[in-house]
Coordinates of C-alpha atoms in Angstrom, one line a residue:
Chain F
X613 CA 51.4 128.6 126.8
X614 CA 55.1 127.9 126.6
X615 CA 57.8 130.6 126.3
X616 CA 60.1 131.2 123.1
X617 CA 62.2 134.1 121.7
X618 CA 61.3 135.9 118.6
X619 CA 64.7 137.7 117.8
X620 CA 64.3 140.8 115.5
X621 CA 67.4 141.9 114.0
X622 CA 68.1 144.1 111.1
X623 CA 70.0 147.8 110.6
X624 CA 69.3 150.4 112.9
X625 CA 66.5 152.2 111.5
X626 CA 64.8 149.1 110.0
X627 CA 61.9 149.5 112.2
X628 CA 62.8 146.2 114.5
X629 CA 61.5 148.3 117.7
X630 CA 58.3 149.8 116.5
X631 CA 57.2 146.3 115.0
X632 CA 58.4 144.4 118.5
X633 CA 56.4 147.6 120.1
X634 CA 53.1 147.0 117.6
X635 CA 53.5 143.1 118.2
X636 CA 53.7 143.0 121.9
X637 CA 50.4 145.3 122.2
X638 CA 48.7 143.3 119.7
X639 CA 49.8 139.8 121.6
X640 CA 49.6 141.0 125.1
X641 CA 45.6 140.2 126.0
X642 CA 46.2 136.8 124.3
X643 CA 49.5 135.5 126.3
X644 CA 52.3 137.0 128.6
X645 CA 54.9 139.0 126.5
X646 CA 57.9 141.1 127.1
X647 CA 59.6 143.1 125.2
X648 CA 63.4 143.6 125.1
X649 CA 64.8 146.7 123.7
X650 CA 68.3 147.0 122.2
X651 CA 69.1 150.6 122.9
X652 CA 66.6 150.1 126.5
X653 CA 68.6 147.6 127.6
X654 CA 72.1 148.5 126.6
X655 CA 71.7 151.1 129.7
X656 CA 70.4 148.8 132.0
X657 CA 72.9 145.5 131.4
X658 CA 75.7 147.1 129.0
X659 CA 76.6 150.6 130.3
X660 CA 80.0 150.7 129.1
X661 CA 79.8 148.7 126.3
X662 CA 80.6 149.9 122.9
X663 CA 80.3 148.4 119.4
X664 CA 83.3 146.3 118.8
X665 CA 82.1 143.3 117.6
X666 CA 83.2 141.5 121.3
X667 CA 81.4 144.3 122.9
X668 CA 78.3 143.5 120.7
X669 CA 78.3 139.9 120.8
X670 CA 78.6 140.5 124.9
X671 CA 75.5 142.6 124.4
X672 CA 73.4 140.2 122.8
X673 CA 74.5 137.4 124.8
X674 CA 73.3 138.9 127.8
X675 CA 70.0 139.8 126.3
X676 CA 69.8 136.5 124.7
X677 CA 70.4 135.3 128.9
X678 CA 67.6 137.2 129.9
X679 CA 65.2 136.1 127.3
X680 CA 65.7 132.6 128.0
X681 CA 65.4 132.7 131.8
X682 CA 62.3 134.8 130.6
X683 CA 61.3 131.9 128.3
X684 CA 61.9 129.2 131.0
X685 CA 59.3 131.1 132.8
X686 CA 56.6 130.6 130.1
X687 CA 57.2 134.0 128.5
X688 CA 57.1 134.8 125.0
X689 CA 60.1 137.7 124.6
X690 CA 60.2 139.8 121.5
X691 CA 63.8 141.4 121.3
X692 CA 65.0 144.0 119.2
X693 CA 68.3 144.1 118.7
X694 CA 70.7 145.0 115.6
X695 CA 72.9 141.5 116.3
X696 CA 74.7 142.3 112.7
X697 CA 76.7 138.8 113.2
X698 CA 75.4 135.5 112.0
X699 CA 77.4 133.4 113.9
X700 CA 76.2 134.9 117.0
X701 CA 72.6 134.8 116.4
X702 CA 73.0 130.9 116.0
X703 CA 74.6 130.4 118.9
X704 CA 72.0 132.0 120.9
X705 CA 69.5 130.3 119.3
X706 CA 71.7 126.6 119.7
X707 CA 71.2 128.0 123.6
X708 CA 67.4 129.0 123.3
X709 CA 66.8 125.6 121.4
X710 CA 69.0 123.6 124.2
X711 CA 66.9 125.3 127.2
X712 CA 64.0 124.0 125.5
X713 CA 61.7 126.7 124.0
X714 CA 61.2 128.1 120.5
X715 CA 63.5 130.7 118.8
X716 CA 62.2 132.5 115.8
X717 CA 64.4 134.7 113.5
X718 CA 62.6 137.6 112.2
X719 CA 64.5 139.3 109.5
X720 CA 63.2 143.1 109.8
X721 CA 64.8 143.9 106.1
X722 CA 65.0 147.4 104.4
X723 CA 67.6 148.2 101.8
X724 CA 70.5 150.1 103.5
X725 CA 68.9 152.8 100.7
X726 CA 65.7 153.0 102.3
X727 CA 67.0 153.4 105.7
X728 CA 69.6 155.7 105.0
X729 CA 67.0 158.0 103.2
X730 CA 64.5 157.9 106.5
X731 CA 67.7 158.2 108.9
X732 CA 65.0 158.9 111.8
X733 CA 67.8 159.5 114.2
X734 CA 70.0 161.3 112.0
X735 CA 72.6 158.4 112.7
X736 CA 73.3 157.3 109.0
X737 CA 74.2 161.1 108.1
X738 CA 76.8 161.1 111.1
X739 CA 78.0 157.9 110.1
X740 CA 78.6 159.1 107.0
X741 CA 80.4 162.0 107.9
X742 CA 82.7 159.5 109.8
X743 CA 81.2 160.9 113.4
X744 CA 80.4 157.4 113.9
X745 CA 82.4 154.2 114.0
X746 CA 81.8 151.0 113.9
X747 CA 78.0 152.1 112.3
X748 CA 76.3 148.9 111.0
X749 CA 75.6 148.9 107.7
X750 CA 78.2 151.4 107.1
X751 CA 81.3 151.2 108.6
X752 CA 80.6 147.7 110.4
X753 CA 78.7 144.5 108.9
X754 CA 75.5 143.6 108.8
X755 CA 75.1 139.5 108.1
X756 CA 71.6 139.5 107.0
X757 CA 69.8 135.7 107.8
X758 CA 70.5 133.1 105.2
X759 CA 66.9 131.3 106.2
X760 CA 65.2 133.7 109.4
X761 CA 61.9 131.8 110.5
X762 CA 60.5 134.8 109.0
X763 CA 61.2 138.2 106.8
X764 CA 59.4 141.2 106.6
X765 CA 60.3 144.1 104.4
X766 CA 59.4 147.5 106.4
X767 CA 60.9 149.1 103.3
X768 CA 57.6 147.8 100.6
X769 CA 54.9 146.7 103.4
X770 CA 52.9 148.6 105.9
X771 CA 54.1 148.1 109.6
X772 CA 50.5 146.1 110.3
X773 CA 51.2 144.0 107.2
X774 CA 54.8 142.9 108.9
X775 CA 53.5 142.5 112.3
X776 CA 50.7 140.2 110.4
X777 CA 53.4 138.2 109.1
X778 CA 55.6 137.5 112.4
X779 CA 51.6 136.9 114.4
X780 CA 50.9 134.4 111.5
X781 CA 54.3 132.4 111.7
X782 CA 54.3 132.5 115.7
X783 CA 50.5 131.2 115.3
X784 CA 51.8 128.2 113.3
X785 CA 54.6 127.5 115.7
X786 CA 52.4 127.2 118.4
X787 CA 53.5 130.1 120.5
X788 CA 49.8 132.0 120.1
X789 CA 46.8 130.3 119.9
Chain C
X850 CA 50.6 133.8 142.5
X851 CA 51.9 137.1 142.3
X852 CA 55.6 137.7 141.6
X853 CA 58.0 139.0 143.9
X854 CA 61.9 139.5 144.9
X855 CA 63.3 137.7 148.0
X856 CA 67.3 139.3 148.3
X857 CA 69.6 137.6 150.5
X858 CA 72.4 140.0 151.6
X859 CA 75.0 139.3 153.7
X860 CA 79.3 138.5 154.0
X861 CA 81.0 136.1 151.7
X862 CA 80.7 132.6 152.1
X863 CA 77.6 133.5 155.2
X864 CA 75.7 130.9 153.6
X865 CA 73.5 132.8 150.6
X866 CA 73.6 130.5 148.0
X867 CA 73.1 127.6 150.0
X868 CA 70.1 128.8 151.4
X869 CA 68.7 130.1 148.1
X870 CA 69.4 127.0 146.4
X871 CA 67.5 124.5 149.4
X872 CA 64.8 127.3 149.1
X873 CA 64.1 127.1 145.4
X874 CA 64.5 123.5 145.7
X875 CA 61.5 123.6 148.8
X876 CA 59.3 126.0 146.8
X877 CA 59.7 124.4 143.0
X878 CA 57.0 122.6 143.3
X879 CA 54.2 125.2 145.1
X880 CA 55.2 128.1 142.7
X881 CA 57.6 129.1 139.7
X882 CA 60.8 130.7 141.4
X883 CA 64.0 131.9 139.6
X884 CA 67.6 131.4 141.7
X885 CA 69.4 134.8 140.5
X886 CA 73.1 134.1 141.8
X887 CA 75.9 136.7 142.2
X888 CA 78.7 134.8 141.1
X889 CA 77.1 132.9 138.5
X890 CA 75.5 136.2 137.4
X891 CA 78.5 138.2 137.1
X892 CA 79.7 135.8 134.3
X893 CA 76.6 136.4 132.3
X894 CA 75.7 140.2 132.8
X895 CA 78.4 141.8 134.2
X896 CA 81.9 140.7 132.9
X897 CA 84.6 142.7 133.3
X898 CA 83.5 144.5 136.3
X899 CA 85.6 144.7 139.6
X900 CA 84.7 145.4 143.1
X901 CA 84.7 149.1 143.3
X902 CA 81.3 150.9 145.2
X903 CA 80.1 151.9 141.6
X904 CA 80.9 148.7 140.0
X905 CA 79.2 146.2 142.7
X906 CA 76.4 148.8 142.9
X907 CA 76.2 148.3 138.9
X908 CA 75.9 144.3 139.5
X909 CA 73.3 145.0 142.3
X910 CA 71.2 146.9 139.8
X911 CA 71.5 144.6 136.6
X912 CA 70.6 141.5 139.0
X913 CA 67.8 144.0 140.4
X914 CA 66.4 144.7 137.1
X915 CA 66.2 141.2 135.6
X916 CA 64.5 140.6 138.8
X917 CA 62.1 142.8 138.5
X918 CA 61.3 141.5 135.1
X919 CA 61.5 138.3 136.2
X920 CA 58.9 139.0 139.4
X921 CA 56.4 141.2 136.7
X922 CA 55.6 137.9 135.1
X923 CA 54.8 136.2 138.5
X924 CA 58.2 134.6 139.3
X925 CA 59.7 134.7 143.1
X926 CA 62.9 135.6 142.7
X927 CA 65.8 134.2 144.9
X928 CA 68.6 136.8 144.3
X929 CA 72.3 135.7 146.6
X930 CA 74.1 138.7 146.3
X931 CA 76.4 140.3 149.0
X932 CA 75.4 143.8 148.0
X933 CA 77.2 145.3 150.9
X934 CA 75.5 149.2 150.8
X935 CA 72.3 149.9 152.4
X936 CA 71.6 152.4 150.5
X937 CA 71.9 150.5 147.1
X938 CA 69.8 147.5 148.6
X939 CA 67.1 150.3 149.8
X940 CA 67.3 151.7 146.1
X941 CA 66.2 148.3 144.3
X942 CA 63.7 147.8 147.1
X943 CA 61.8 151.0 146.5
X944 CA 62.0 150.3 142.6
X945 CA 60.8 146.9 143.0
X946 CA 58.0 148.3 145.3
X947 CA 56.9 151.1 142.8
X948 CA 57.3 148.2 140.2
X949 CA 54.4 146.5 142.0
X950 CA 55.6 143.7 143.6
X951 CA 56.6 142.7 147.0
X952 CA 60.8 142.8 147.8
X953 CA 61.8 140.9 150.8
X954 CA 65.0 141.4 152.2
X955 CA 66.7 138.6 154.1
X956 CA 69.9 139.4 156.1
X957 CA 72.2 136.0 155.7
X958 CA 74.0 137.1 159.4
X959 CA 76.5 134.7 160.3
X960 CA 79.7 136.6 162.1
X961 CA 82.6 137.9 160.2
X962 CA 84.6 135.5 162.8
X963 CA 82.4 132.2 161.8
X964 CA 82.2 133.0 157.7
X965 CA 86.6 133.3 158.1
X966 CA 87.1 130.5 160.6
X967 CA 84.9 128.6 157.7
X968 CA 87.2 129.7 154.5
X969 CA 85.2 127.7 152.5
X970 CA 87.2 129.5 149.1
X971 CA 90.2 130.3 151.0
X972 CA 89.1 133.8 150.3
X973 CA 89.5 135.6 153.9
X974 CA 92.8 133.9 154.2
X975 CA 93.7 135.6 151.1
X976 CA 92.0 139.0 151.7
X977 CA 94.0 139.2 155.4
X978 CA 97.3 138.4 153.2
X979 CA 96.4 141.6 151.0
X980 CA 95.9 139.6 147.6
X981 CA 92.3 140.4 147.4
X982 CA 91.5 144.5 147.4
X983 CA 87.9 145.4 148.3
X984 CA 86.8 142.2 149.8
X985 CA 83.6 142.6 151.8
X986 CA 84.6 142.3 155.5
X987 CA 88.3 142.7 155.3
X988 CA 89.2 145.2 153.6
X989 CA 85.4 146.7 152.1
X990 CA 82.1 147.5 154.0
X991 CA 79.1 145.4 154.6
X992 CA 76.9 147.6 155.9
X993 CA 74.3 145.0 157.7
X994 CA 70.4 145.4 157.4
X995 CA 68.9 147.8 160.0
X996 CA 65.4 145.9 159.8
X997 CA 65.9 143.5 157.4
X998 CA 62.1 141.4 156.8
X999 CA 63.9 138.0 157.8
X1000 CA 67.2 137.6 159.4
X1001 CA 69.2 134.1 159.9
X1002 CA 71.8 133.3 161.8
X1003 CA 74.0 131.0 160.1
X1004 CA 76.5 130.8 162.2
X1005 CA 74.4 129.6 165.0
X1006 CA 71.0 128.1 163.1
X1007 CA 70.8 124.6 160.7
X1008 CA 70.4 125.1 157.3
X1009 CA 66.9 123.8 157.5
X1010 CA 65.9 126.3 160.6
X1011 CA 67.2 129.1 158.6
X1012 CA 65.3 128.2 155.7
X1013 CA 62.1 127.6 157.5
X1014 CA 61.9 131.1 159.0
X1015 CA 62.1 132.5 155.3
X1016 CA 59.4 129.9 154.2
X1017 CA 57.1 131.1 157.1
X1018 CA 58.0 134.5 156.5
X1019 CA 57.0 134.0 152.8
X1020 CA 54.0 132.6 153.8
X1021 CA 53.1 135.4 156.0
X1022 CA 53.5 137.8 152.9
X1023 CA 51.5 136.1 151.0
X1024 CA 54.5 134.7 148.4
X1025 CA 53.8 131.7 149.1
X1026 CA 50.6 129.4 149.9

């Protein structure tokens, strides 16, 4: 089956890593999958990054690099990243698309409300407190997709109803049979 | 066939990428392989940093890792890196070891005397004149394989000899049929 890249973004909290976790167990017995972690990754390619938006867009490039050689290789890479900037997300899928394999979109939306009233980590309180800069959604952008491949609200559905929604539309694309 | 990472180590301009690229070329077409190039690599994952010990052992590992993800989803990896320590080159061995999968080291040996009598990039010309700090030979280590898997001789062998020995040495191992 041929590789692709389903790209999850959304706001930290959103739930982008626990679906892309749920999706790749779900997928895994049915075709090769890897999962690419924001935060995981960050220490392995980006140690010394921070979150300017050049130091972010560097970020997901080099994710976005790794995926596709990935891709190339007939793997289907699930990667969970913020990547708050529009333009940036269509240039890496203008590269996916150019190299040949499938990139799907995947909105992971909750209302800045919702996530803010989880805060999991905490983060959203410290942002808050201006402990944090440059803290998507709060004191940085988030450019939500105009027209992702597909959206999923974590903020209404159940986690399995998302994950549901990205299997169905990477079924009709052709990337699971 | 399984995955695997073949890393070529050895002086600037010794002949790595030239034998990595005539050995993905040879192999193409009897199993997927990956060409994983320092230079080229440092553009893409590793911007911004220098040649220090801790900033080439940071390539080393970023080029290790995405081989290692690379050679979990049964690609044979063809890293050309200098990666001058021994101790960093044994560090991504054993993690590619306890990742499962087979890491070849091949030392790329052709005499500091041959690779700067060469000059391809006017590099050692420029490291003796003091313009380049830490440049491997010069004015850096390169501390050479004790008992690398394959060693070539560059500086003495053809292209096509050199590239042979890894092919049989490959074979041997199983890497390839």
């Amino acid at each position: 089956m041929s590789g692709g890249v389903v790209w999850l973004t959304g706001l930290s909290g959103a739930g982008k890593s626990t679906l892309a976790t749920a999706l790749a167990a779900r997928l895994a017995a049915r075709r090769s999958v890897e999962l690419l972690d924001g935060d995981e990754i960050r220490l392995y390619l980006s140690q010394g990054l921070g979150y300017s938006r050049e130091d972010r867009d560097t970020n997901v490039h080099r994710i976005a690099y790794v995926a596709r050689m990935l891709a190339k290789h007939g793997v289907l890479v699930l990667a969970a990243v913020i990547s708050p900037y529009a333009a940036t997300r269509a240039e890496i899928a203008r590269l996916s698309r150019e190299a040949g394999h499938d990139f799907v979109e995947v909105f992971v939306n909750a209302s800045l409300a919702a996530v803010e009233a989880r805060d999991v980590k905490g983060l959203y309180a410290k942002a808050r407190r201006g402990e944090l800069a440059s803290f998507t959604g709060i004191s940085d952008p988030y450019e939500a997709p105009e027209a992702p491949a597909v959206e999923v609200r974590t903020d209404r559905d159940s986690p399995e109803a998302c994950v549901q929604a990205i299997v169905d539309a990477l079924v009709a694309r052709g990337l699971v049979a």
